[in-house]
Amino acid sequence: MKYRSQPYTIAVLIPCLNEEQNITLLHQTLIRELEYYNTVQILFIDDGSTDDSSSMMSRLASANSNTGYIQLSRNFGHQAALKAGLDHARGDCVITMDADMQHDPKYIHELIRVWREEGSDVVYTVRDDSGKRTLKTFFSSVFYRIISGVTSTPVYAGAADFRLLDRRVVDELQKISEHHLFLRGLIPWMGFRQKAIPINVGERAAGESKYSAAKMVRLALAEPP
Ligand code: UDP
Ligand code: MG
């Protein structure tokens, strides 16, 4: 269900590393999907891309009053890029998502519905990959089992950085000055009312995964890339 002329504002944050082939497609899709919302900000974070990503962001920002971008001085990693975006996010709720269309913008309606109607402060997505077994899903499930074994904080297997955060949660995250965060662990730990929705995660629209095996290990250790 879509909401016409709603009083609340939404912001969308998209960290990007070399996503020149996906940025325009994602932006067009967001504009179309979000036309009934008061989208005050579509904010790209360029995490040190070496392709044409930043000039594409700059063009989109000049042509669309609600679109902007942050240029990081080098590649700081996905989590640090998200944190930079959160520090500049406006909106009564803030949605974070990947640039490559694996986080389908069609799910944003459900994120907003759960936030508005069920009063959740955090609505996060979990990959519904029943049946799909790849090397990556295997390592991911091992990773979450290990993390869950060593910490009392719930870290949900299959949780993605595609989520909606209420303004109150964003305000708390802005108070944290640490930039090497593991948001998938930190956000569950923060409390608030949280709810998961299952999503299907498809293939990247274009380009290749920016997460090498080494980067995934560094993510697990909450180290910079
Ligand atoms: N990304 C980033 N900095 C990095 C690595 C990735 O900003 O150092 C972005 C990337 O452009 C994408 C998102 O983080 O928007 C998720 O990365 P990717 O799709 O490569 O990860 P995967 O889906 O393969 O786990
Ligand atoms: Mg991806």
PDB file of C-alpha atoms and ligand atoms in Angstrom:
ATOM      1  CA  MET A   1       0.000   0.000   0.000  1.00  0.00           C
ATOM      2  CA  LYS A   2       1.337   3.423  -0.868  1.00  0.00           C
ATOM      3  CA  TYR A   3       0.848   6.602   1.091  1.00  0.00           C
ATOM      4  CA  ARG A   4      -0.079   9.755  -0.762  1.00  0.00           C
ATOM      5  CA  SER A   5       1.135  13.152   0.458  1.00  0.00           C
ATOM      6  CA  GLN A   6       2.261  11.906   3.814  1.00  0.00           C
ATOM      7  CA  PRO A   7       3.348  14.399   6.466  1.00  0.00           C
ATOM      8  CA  TYR A   8       6.519  12.503   7.333  1.00  0.00           C
ATOM      9  CA  THR A   9       9.766  12.745   5.412  1.00  0.00           C
ATOM     10  CA  ILE A  10      12.027   9.958   4.282  1.00  0.00           C
ATOM     11  CA  ALA A  11      15.712   9.829   3.390  1.00  0.00           C
ATOM     12  CA  VAL A  12      17.570   7.100   1.503  1.00  0.00           C
ATOM     13  CA  LEU A  13      21.320   6.441   1.904  1.00  0.00           C
ATOM     14  CA  ILE A  14      23.336   4.494  -0.637  1.00  0.00           C
ATOM     15  CA  PRO A  15      27.051   3.700  -0.119  1.00  0.00           C
ATOM     16  CA  CYS A  16      28.800   3.148  -3.445  1.00  0.00           C
ATOM     17  CA  LEU A  17      32.145   1.794  -4.487  1.00  0.00           C
ATOM     18  CA  ASN A  18      32.566   1.749  -8.270  1.00  0.00           C
ATOM     19  CA  GLU A  19      28.864   1.492  -9.076  1.00  0.00           C
ATOM     20  CA  GLU A  20      28.786   3.616 -12.255  1.00  0.00           C
ATOM     21  CA  GLN A  21      26.656   1.006 -14.021  1.00  0.00           C
ATOM     22  CA  ASN A  22      24.003   0.931 -11.289  1.00  0.00           C
ATOM     23  CA  ILE A  23      23.634   4.457  -9.970  1.00  0.00           C
ATOM     24  CA  THR A  24      21.309   5.873 -12.635  1.00  0.00           C
ATOM     25  CA  LEU A  25      19.108   2.774 -12.712  1.00  0.00           C
ATOM     26  CA  LEU A  26      18.742   2.793  -8.942  1.00  0.00           C
ATOM     27  CA  HIS A  27      18.048   6.524  -8.858  1.00  0.00           C
ATOM     28  CA  GLN A  28      15.345   6.251 -11.546  1.00  0.00           C
ATOM     29  CA  THR A  29      13.757   3.296  -9.768  1.00  0.00           C
ATOM     30  CA  LEU A  30      13.767   5.127  -6.438  1.00  0.00           C
ATOM     31  CA  ILE A  31      12.191   8.233  -7.954  1.00  0.00           C
ATOM     32  CA  ARG A  32       9.431   6.080  -9.471  1.00  0.00           C
ATOM     33  CA  GLU A  33       8.805   3.915  -6.384  1.00  0.00           C
ATOM     34  CA  LEU A  34       8.909   6.831  -3.963  1.00  0.00           C
ATOM     35  CA  GLU A  35       6.763   9.301  -5.857  1.00  0.00           C
ATOM     36  CA  TYR A  36       4.003   9.211  -3.257  1.00  0.00           C
ATOM     37  CA  TYR A  37       6.314   9.908  -0.371  1.00  0.00           C
ATOM     38  CA  ASN A  38       7.905  13.068   0.812  1.00  0.00           C
ATOM     39  CA  THR A  39      11.454  12.011  -0.046  1.00  0.00           C
ATOM     40  CA  VAL A  40      13.628  14.808   1.239  1.00  0.00           C
ATOM     41  CA  GLN A  41      16.952  13.169   0.553  1.00  0.00           C
ATOM     42  CA  ILE A  42      18.482  10.550  -1.701  1.00  0.00           C
ATOM     43  CA  LEU A  43      22.079  10.606  -0.519  1.00  0.00           C
ATOM     44  CA  PHE A  44      24.837   8.687  -2.298  1.00  0.00           C
ATOM     45  CA  ILE A  45      28.098   8.148  -0.449  1.00  0.00           C
ATOM     46  CA  ASP A  46      31.034   7.688  -2.772  1.00  0.00           C
ATOM     47  CA  ASP A  47      33.411   5.428  -0.883  1.00  0.00           C
ATOM     48  CA  GLY A  48      36.514   6.274  -2.887  1.00  0.00           C
ATOM     49  CA  SER A  49      35.339   5.057  -6.302  1.00  0.00           C
ATOM     50  CA  THR A  50      37.852   5.101  -9.124  1.00  0.00           C
ATOM     51  CA  ASP A  51      35.264   4.841 -11.916  1.00  0.00           C
ATOM     52  CA  ASP A  52      32.725   7.431 -13.046  1.00  0.00           C
ATOM     53  CA  SER A  53      30.476   7.055  -9.962  1.00  0.00           C
ATOM     54  CA  SER A  54      31.152  10.479  -8.454  1.00  0.00           C
ATOM     55  CA  SER A  55      30.528  12.446 -11.653  1.00  0.00           C
ATOM     56  CA  MET A  56      27.269  10.526 -12.108  1.00  0.00           C
ATOM     57  CA  MET A  57      26.280  11.405  -8.537  1.00  0.00           C
ATOM     58  CA  SER A  58      27.184  15.010  -9.198  1.00  0.00           C
ATOM     59  CA  ARG A  59      24.983  15.096 -12.323  1.00  0.00           C
ATOM     60  CA  LEU A  60      22.038  13.543 -10.467  1.00  0.00           C
ATOM     61  CA  ALA A  61      22.521  16.008  -7.606  1.00  0.00           C
ATOM     62  CA  SER A  62      22.458  18.996  -9.986  1.00  0.00           C
ATOM     63  CA  ALA A  63      19.311  17.762 -11.707  1.00  0.00           C
ATOM     64  CA  ASN A  64      17.304  16.709  -8.619  1.00  0.00           C
ATOM     65  CA  SER A  65      16.774  18.983  -5.645  1.00  0.00           C
ATOM     66  CA  ASN A  66      16.374  16.040  -3.234  1.00  0.00           C
ATOM     67  CA  THR A  67      19.507  14.229  -4.387  1.00  0.00           C
ATOM     68  CA  GLY A  68      22.977  14.742  -2.982  1.00  0.00           C
ATOM     69  CA  TYR A  69      26.224  12.950  -2.415  1.00  0.00           C
ATOM     70  CA  ILE A  70      29.123  12.754  -0.028  1.00  0.00           C
ATOM     71  CA  GLN A  71      32.579  12.223  -1.402  1.00  0.00           C
ATOM     72  CA  LEU A  72      34.915  10.258   0.871  1.00  0.00           C
ATOM     73  CA  SER A  73      38.617  10.944   0.315  1.00  0.00           C
ATOM     74  CA  ARG A  74      39.430   7.244  -0.161  1.00  0.00           C
ATOM     75  CA  ASN A  75      37.876   3.841   0.278  1.00  0.00           C
ATOM     76  CA  PHE A  76      36.922   3.566   3.950  1.00  0.00           C
ATOM     77  CA  GLY A  77      34.635   0.551   3.590  1.00  0.00           C
ATOM     78  CA  HIS A  78      30.901   0.030   3.364  1.00  0.00           C
ATOM     79  CA  GLN A  79      30.208   0.414   7.095  1.00  0.00           C
ATOM     80  CA  ALA A  80      32.185   3.657   7.387  1.00  0.00           C
ATOM     81  CA  ALA A  81      30.405   4.973   4.279  1.00  0.00           C
ATOM     82  CA  LEU A  82      27.055   4.157   5.888  1.00  0.00           C
ATOM     83  CA  LYS A  83      28.103   5.973   9.052  1.00  0.00           C
ATOM     84  CA  ALA A  84      29.126   9.056   7.031  1.00  0.00           C
ATOM     85  CA  GLY A  85      25.686   8.999   5.412  1.00  0.00           C
ATOM     86  CA  LEU A  86      23.889   8.553   8.738  1.00  0.00           C
ATOM     87  CA  ASP A  87      25.768  11.555  10.129  1.00  0.00           C
ATOM     88  CA  HIS A  88      24.252  13.719   7.368  1.00  0.00           C
ATOM     89  CA  ALA A  89      20.845  12.086   7.089  1.00  0.00           C
ATOM     90  CA  ARG A  90      17.687  14.126   7.351  1.00  0.00           C
ATOM     91  CA  GLY A  91      14.177  12.701   7.380  1.00  0.00           C
ATOM     92  CA  ASP A  92      11.785  11.267   9.935  1.00  0.00           C
ATOM     93  CA  CYS A  93      13.044   7.878   8.857  1.00  0.00           C
ATOM     94  CA  VAL A  94      16.215   6.882   7.072  1.00  0.00           C
ATOM     95  CA  ILE A  95      16.499   3.894   4.742  1.00  0.00           C
ATOM     96  CA  THR A  96      19.900   2.413   3.952  1.00  0.00           C
ATOM     97  CA  MET A  97      20.415   0.182   0.933  1.00  0.00           C
ATOM     98  CA  ASP A  98      23.014  -1.126  -1.509  1.00  0.00           C
ATOM     99  CA  ALA A  99      23.552   0.447  -4.906  1.00  0.00           C
ATOM    100  CA  ASP A 100      23.454  -2.681  -7.059  1.00  0.00           C
ATOM    101  CA  MET A 101      19.672  -3.358  -7.066  1.00  0.00           C
ATOM    102  CA  GLN A 102      20.093  -6.421  -4.847  1.00  0.00           C
ATOM    103  CA  HIS A 103      18.023  -4.466  -2.344  1.00  0.00           C
ATOM    104  CA  ASP A 104      14.926  -4.035  -4.447  1.00  0.00           C
ATOM    105  CA  PRO A 105      13.331  -0.609  -3.863  1.00  0.00           C
ATOM    106  CA  LYS A 106       9.876  -2.238  -4.022  1.00  0.00           C
ATOM    107  CA  TYR A 107      10.405  -3.417  -0.411  1.00  0.00           C
ATOM    108  CA  ILE A 108      10.586   0.174   0.832  1.00  0.00           C
ATOM    109  CA  HIS A 109       6.770   0.311   0.974  1.00  0.00           C
ATOM    110  CA  GLU A 110       6.731  -2.571   3.442  1.00  0.00           C
ATOM    111  CA  LEU A 111       9.557  -1.032   5.506  1.00  0.00           C
ATOM    112  CA  ILE A 112       7.529   2.169   5.792  1.00  0.00           C
ATOM    113  CA  ARG A 113       4.275   0.337   6.518  1.00  0.00           C
ATOM    114  CA  VAL A 114       5.826  -1.577   9.441  1.00  0.00           C
ATOM    115  CA  TRP A 115       7.388   1.647  10.773  1.00  0.00           C
ATOM    116  CA  ARG A 116       4.120   3.607  10.532  1.00  0.00           C
ATOM    117  CA  GLU A 117       1.522   0.975  11.386  1.00  0.00           C
ATOM    118  CA  GLU A 118       3.371  -1.270  13.809  1.00  0.00           C
ATOM    119  CA  GLY A 119       5.487   1.419  15.424  1.00  0.00           C
ATOM    120  CA  SER A 120       8.836  -0.284  14.865  1.00  0.00           C
ATOM    121  CA  ASP A 121      11.879   1.975  15.230  1.00  0.00           C
ATOM    122  CA  VAL A 122      14.073  -0.354  13.216  1.00  0.00           C
ATOM    123  CA  VAL A 123      12.733  -2.404  10.333  1.00  0.00           C
ATOM    124  CA  TYR A 124      15.477  -4.589   8.935  1.00  0.00           C
ATOM    125  CA  THR A 125      15.448  -7.076   6.119  1.00  0.00           C
ATOM    126  CA  VAL A 126      16.502 -10.700   6.206  1.00  0.00           C
ATOM    127  CA  ARG A 127      17.453 -12.610   3.154  1.00  0.00           C
ATOM    128  CA  ASP A 128      14.903 -15.290   2.403  1.00  0.00           C
ATOM    129  CA  ASP A 129      17.335 -17.640   0.725  1.00  0.00           C
ATOM    130  CA  SER A 130      15.644 -20.904   1.532  1.00  0.00           C
ATOM    131  CA  GLY A 131      16.732 -23.283  -1.177  1.00  0.00           C
ATOM    132  CA  LYS A 132      19.590 -21.087  -2.445  1.00  0.00           C
ATOM    133  CA  ARG A 133      22.932 -22.401  -1.235  1.00  0.00           C
ATOM    134  CA  THR A 134      26.091 -20.755  -2.486  1.00  0.00           C
ATOM    135  CA  LEU A 135      29.581 -20.534  -1.063  1.00  0.00           C
ATOM    136  CA  LYS A 136      28.725 -17.025   0.129  1.00  0.00           C
ATOM    137  CA  THR A 137      25.529 -18.048   1.975  1.00  0.00           C
ATOM    138  CA  PHE A 138      27.486 -20.942   3.532  1.00  0.00           C
ATOM    139  CA  PHE A 139      30.278 -18.678   4.840  1.00  0.00           C
ATOM    140  CA  SER A 140      27.722 -16.110   5.892  1.00  0.00           C
ATOM    141  CA  SER A 141      25.860 -18.677   8.035  1.00  0.00           C
ATOM    142  CA  VAL A 142      29.157 -19.872   9.593  1.00  0.00           C
ATOM    143  CA  PHE A 143      30.081 -16.229  10.289  1.00  0.00           C
ATOM    144  CA  TYR A 144      26.774 -15.506  12.052  1.00  0.00           C
ATOM    145  CA  ARG A 145      27.001 -18.711  14.073  1.00  0.00           C
ATOM    146  CA  ILE A 146      30.469 -17.759  15.323  1.00  0.00           C
ATOM    147  CA  ILE A 147      29.438 -14.162  16.095  1.00  0.00           C
ATOM    148  CA  SER A 148      26.327 -15.369  17.944  1.00  0.00           C
ATOM    149  CA  GLY A 149      28.495 -17.794  19.913  1.00  0.00           C
ATOM    150  CA  VAL A 150      30.866 -15.123  21.201  1.00  0.00           C
ATOM    151  CA  THR A 151      28.438 -12.305  21.949  1.00  0.00           C
ATOM    152  CA  SER A 152      25.216 -12.034  23.874  1.00  0.00           C
ATOM    153  CA  THR A 153      23.961  -9.425  21.403  1.00  0.00           C
ATOM    154  CA  PRO A 154      21.635 -10.921  18.825  1.00  0.00           C
ATOM    155  CA  VAL A 155      23.123 -10.662  15.344  1.00  0.00           C
ATOM    156  CA  TYR A 156      20.592 -12.026  12.908  1.00  0.00           C
ATOM    157  CA  ALA A 157      21.765 -14.452  10.266  1.00  0.00           C
ATOM    158  CA  GLY A 158      20.976 -13.215   6.800  1.00  0.00           C
ATOM    159  CA  ALA A 159      20.383  -9.643   7.993  1.00  0.00           C
ATOM    160  CA  ALA A 160      21.364  -7.067   5.389  1.00  0.00           C
ATOM    161  CA  ASP A 161      22.241  -3.395   5.536  1.00  0.00           C
ATOM    162  CA  PHE A 162      18.867  -2.724   3.913  1.00  0.00           C
ATOM    163  CA  ARG A 163      16.834  -1.292   6.735  1.00  0.00           C
ATOM    164  CA  LEU A 164      14.692   1.577   7.921  1.00  0.00           C
ATOM    165  CA  LEU A 165      15.697   3.552  10.999  1.00  0.00           C
ATOM    166  CA  ASP A 166      13.441   5.920  12.843  1.00  0.00           C
ATOM    167  CA  ARG A 167      14.842   9.408  13.465  1.00  0.00           C
ATOM    168  CA  ARG A 168      15.367   8.549  17.160  1.00  0.00           C
ATOM    169  CA  VAL A 169      17.724   5.722  16.247  1.00  0.00           C
ATOM    170  CA  VAL A 170      19.609   7.885  13.730  1.00  0.00           C
ATOM    171  CA  ASP A 171      20.043  10.581  16.383  1.00  0.00           C
ATOM    172  CA  GLU A 172      21.625   8.016  18.721  1.00  0.00           C
ATOM    173  CA  LEU A 173      23.904   6.697  15.973  1.00  0.00           C
ATOM    174  CA  GLN A 174      25.014  10.252  15.199  1.00  0.00           C
ATOM    175  CA  LYS A 175      26.254  10.575  18.785  1.00  0.00           C
ATOM    176  CA  ILE A 176      28.692   7.703  18.259  1.00  0.00           C
ATOM    177  CA  SER A 177      31.951   9.065  16.896  1.00  0.00           C
ATOM    178  CA  GLU A 178      33.482   5.663  16.153  1.00  0.00           C
ATOM    179  CA  HIS A 179      33.570   5.113  12.397  1.00  0.00           C
ATOM    180  CA  HIS A 180      34.571   1.477  12.212  1.00  0.00           C
ATOM    181  CA  LEU A 181      31.223   0.124  13.168  1.00  0.00           C
ATOM    182  CA  PHE A 182      29.542  -3.156  12.506  1.00  0.00           C
ATOM    183  CA  LEU A 183      26.010  -1.820  12.217  1.00  0.00           C
ATOM    184  CA  ARG A 184      24.443  -5.268  11.912  1.00  0.00           C
ATOM    185  CA  GLY A 185      25.667  -5.923  15.462  1.00  0.00           C
ATOM    186  CA  LEU A 186      25.367  -2.419  16.883  1.00  0.00           C
ATOM    187  CA  ILE A 187      21.774  -1.713  15.861  1.00  0.00           C
ATOM    188  CA  PRO A 188      20.271  -4.881  17.440  1.00  0.00           C
ATOM    189  CA  TRP A 189      22.241  -4.052  20.604  1.00  0.00           C
ATOM    190  CA  MET A 190      20.794  -0.523  20.799  1.00  0.00           C
ATOM    191  CA  GLY A 191      17.351  -1.641  21.838  1.00  0.00           C
ATOM    192  CA  PHE A 192      14.288   0.134  20.401  1.00  0.00           C
ATOM    193  CA  ARG A 193      11.452  -1.752  18.741  1.00  0.00           C
ATOM    194  CA  GLN A 194      12.867  -3.835  15.948  1.00  0.00           C
ATOM    195  CA  LYS A 195      11.202  -6.001  13.369  1.00  0.00           C
ATOM    196  CA  ALA A 196      12.478  -8.111  10.463  1.00  0.00           C
ATOM    197  CA  ILE A 197      10.867  -8.500   7.080  1.00  0.00           C
ATOM    198  CA  PRO A 198      11.945 -11.257   4.664  1.00  0.00           C
ATOM    199  CA  ILE A 199      13.136 -10.199   1.217  1.00  0.00           C
ATOM    200  CA  ASN A 200      14.372 -11.949  -1.868  1.00  0.00           C
ATOM    201  CA  VAL A 201      17.845 -10.832  -2.806  1.00  0.00           C
ATOM    202  CA  GLY A 202      18.516 -11.137  -6.527  1.00  0.00           C
ATOM    203  CA  GLU A 203      21.675 -10.823  -8.525  1.00  0.00           C
ATOM    204  CA  ARG A 204      23.619  -7.581  -8.879  1.00  0.00           C
ATOM    205  CA  ALA A 205      22.259  -5.539 -11.796  1.00  0.00           C
ATOM    206  CA  ALA A 206      25.795  -4.930 -13.102  1.00  0.00           C
ATOM    207  CA  GLY A 207      29.418  -5.048 -12.000  1.00  0.00           C
ATOM    208  CA  GLU A 208      31.013  -7.285  -9.412  1.00  0.00           C
ATOM    209  CA  SER A 209      30.772  -7.724  -5.663  1.00  0.00           C
ATOM    210  CA  LYS A 210      33.061  -5.342  -3.783  1.00  0.00           C
ATOM    211  CA  TYR A 211      33.405  -7.793  -0.913  1.00  0.00           C
ATOM    212  CA  SER A 212      36.449  -9.945  -1.409  1.00  0.00           C
ATOM    213  CA  ALA A 213      37.029 -12.795   1.071  1.00  0.00           C
ATOM    214  CA  ALA A 214      39.675 -10.624   2.792  1.00  0.00           C
ATOM    215  CA  LYS A 215      37.236  -7.720   3.152  1.00  0.00           C
ATOM    216  CA  MET A 216      34.620 -10.017   4.674  1.00  0.00           C
ATOM    217  CA  VAL A 217      37.124 -11.166   7.296  1.00  0.00           C
ATOM    218  CA  ARG A 218      37.983  -7.529   8.075  1.00  0.00           C
ATOM    219  CA  LEU A 219      34.254  -6.762   8.361  1.00  0.00           C
ATOM    220  CA  ALA A 220      33.967  -9.648  10.829  1.00  0.00           C
ATOM    221  CA  LEU A 221      36.828  -8.139  12.840  1.00  0.00           C
ATOM    222  CA  ALA A 222      35.300  -4.638  12.500  1.00  0.00           C
ATOM    223  CA  GLU A 223      38.550  -3.415  10.961  1.00  0.00           C
ATOM    224  CA  PRO A 224      38.891  -0.791   8.254  1.00  0.00           C
ATOM    225  CA  PRO A 225      39.387  -2.097   4.683  1.00  0.00           C
TER     226      PRO A 225
HETATM  227  N1  UDP B   1      30.488  -0.741  -0.856  1.00  0.00           N
HETATM  228  C1  UDP B   1      31.101   0.400  -0.369  1.00  0.00           C
HETATM  229  N2  UDP B   1      32.413   0.311   0.035  1.00  0.00           N
HETATM  230  C2  UDP B   1      33.111  -0.852   0.005  1.00  0.00           C
HETATM  231  C3  UDP B   1      32.460  -2.023  -0.449  1.00  0.00           C
HETATM  232  C4  UDP B   1      31.145  -1.937  -0.871  1.00  0.00           C
HETATM  233  O1  UDP B   1      30.489   1.471  -0.315  1.00  0.00           O
HETATM  234  O2  UDP B   1      34.303  -0.840   0.388  1.00  0.00           O
HETATM  235  C5  UDP B   1      29.075  -0.654  -1.293  1.00  0.00           C
HETATM  236  C6  UDP B   1      28.777  -1.238  -2.672  1.00  0.00           C
HETATM  237  O3  UDP B   1      29.000  -0.281  -3.693  1.00  0.00           O
HETATM  238  C7  UDP B   1      27.321  -1.642  -2.528  1.00  0.00           C
HETATM  239  C8  UDP B   1      27.251  -2.094  -1.059  1.00  0.00           C
HETATM  240  O4  UDP B   1      28.347  -1.459  -0.398  1.00  0.00           O
HETATM  241  O5  UDP B   1      26.441  -0.551  -2.709  1.00  0.00           O
HETATM  242  C9  UDP B   1      27.348  -3.606  -0.898  1.00  0.00           C
HETATM  243  O6  UDP B   1      28.488  -4.081  -1.596  1.00  0.00           O
HETATM  244  P1  UDP B   1      28.411  -5.339  -2.585  1.00  0.00           P
HETATM  245  O7  UDP B   1      27.164  -5.295  -3.393  1.00  0.00           O
HETATM  246  O8  UDP B   1      29.675  -5.392  -3.369  1.00  0.00           O
HETATM  247  O9  UDP B   1      28.366  -6.529  -1.525  1.00  0.00           O
HETATM  248  P2  UDP B   1      27.641  -7.943  -1.674  1.00  0.00           P
HETATM  249  O10 UDP B   1      26.215  -7.686  -2.102  1.00  0.00           O
HETATM  250  O11 UDP B   1      28.412  -8.689  -2.719  1.00  0.00           O
HETATM  251  O12 UDP B   1      27.741  -8.559  -0.313  1.00  0.00           O
HETATM  252 MG    MG B   2      25.640  -6.531  -3.706  1.00  0.00          MG
END
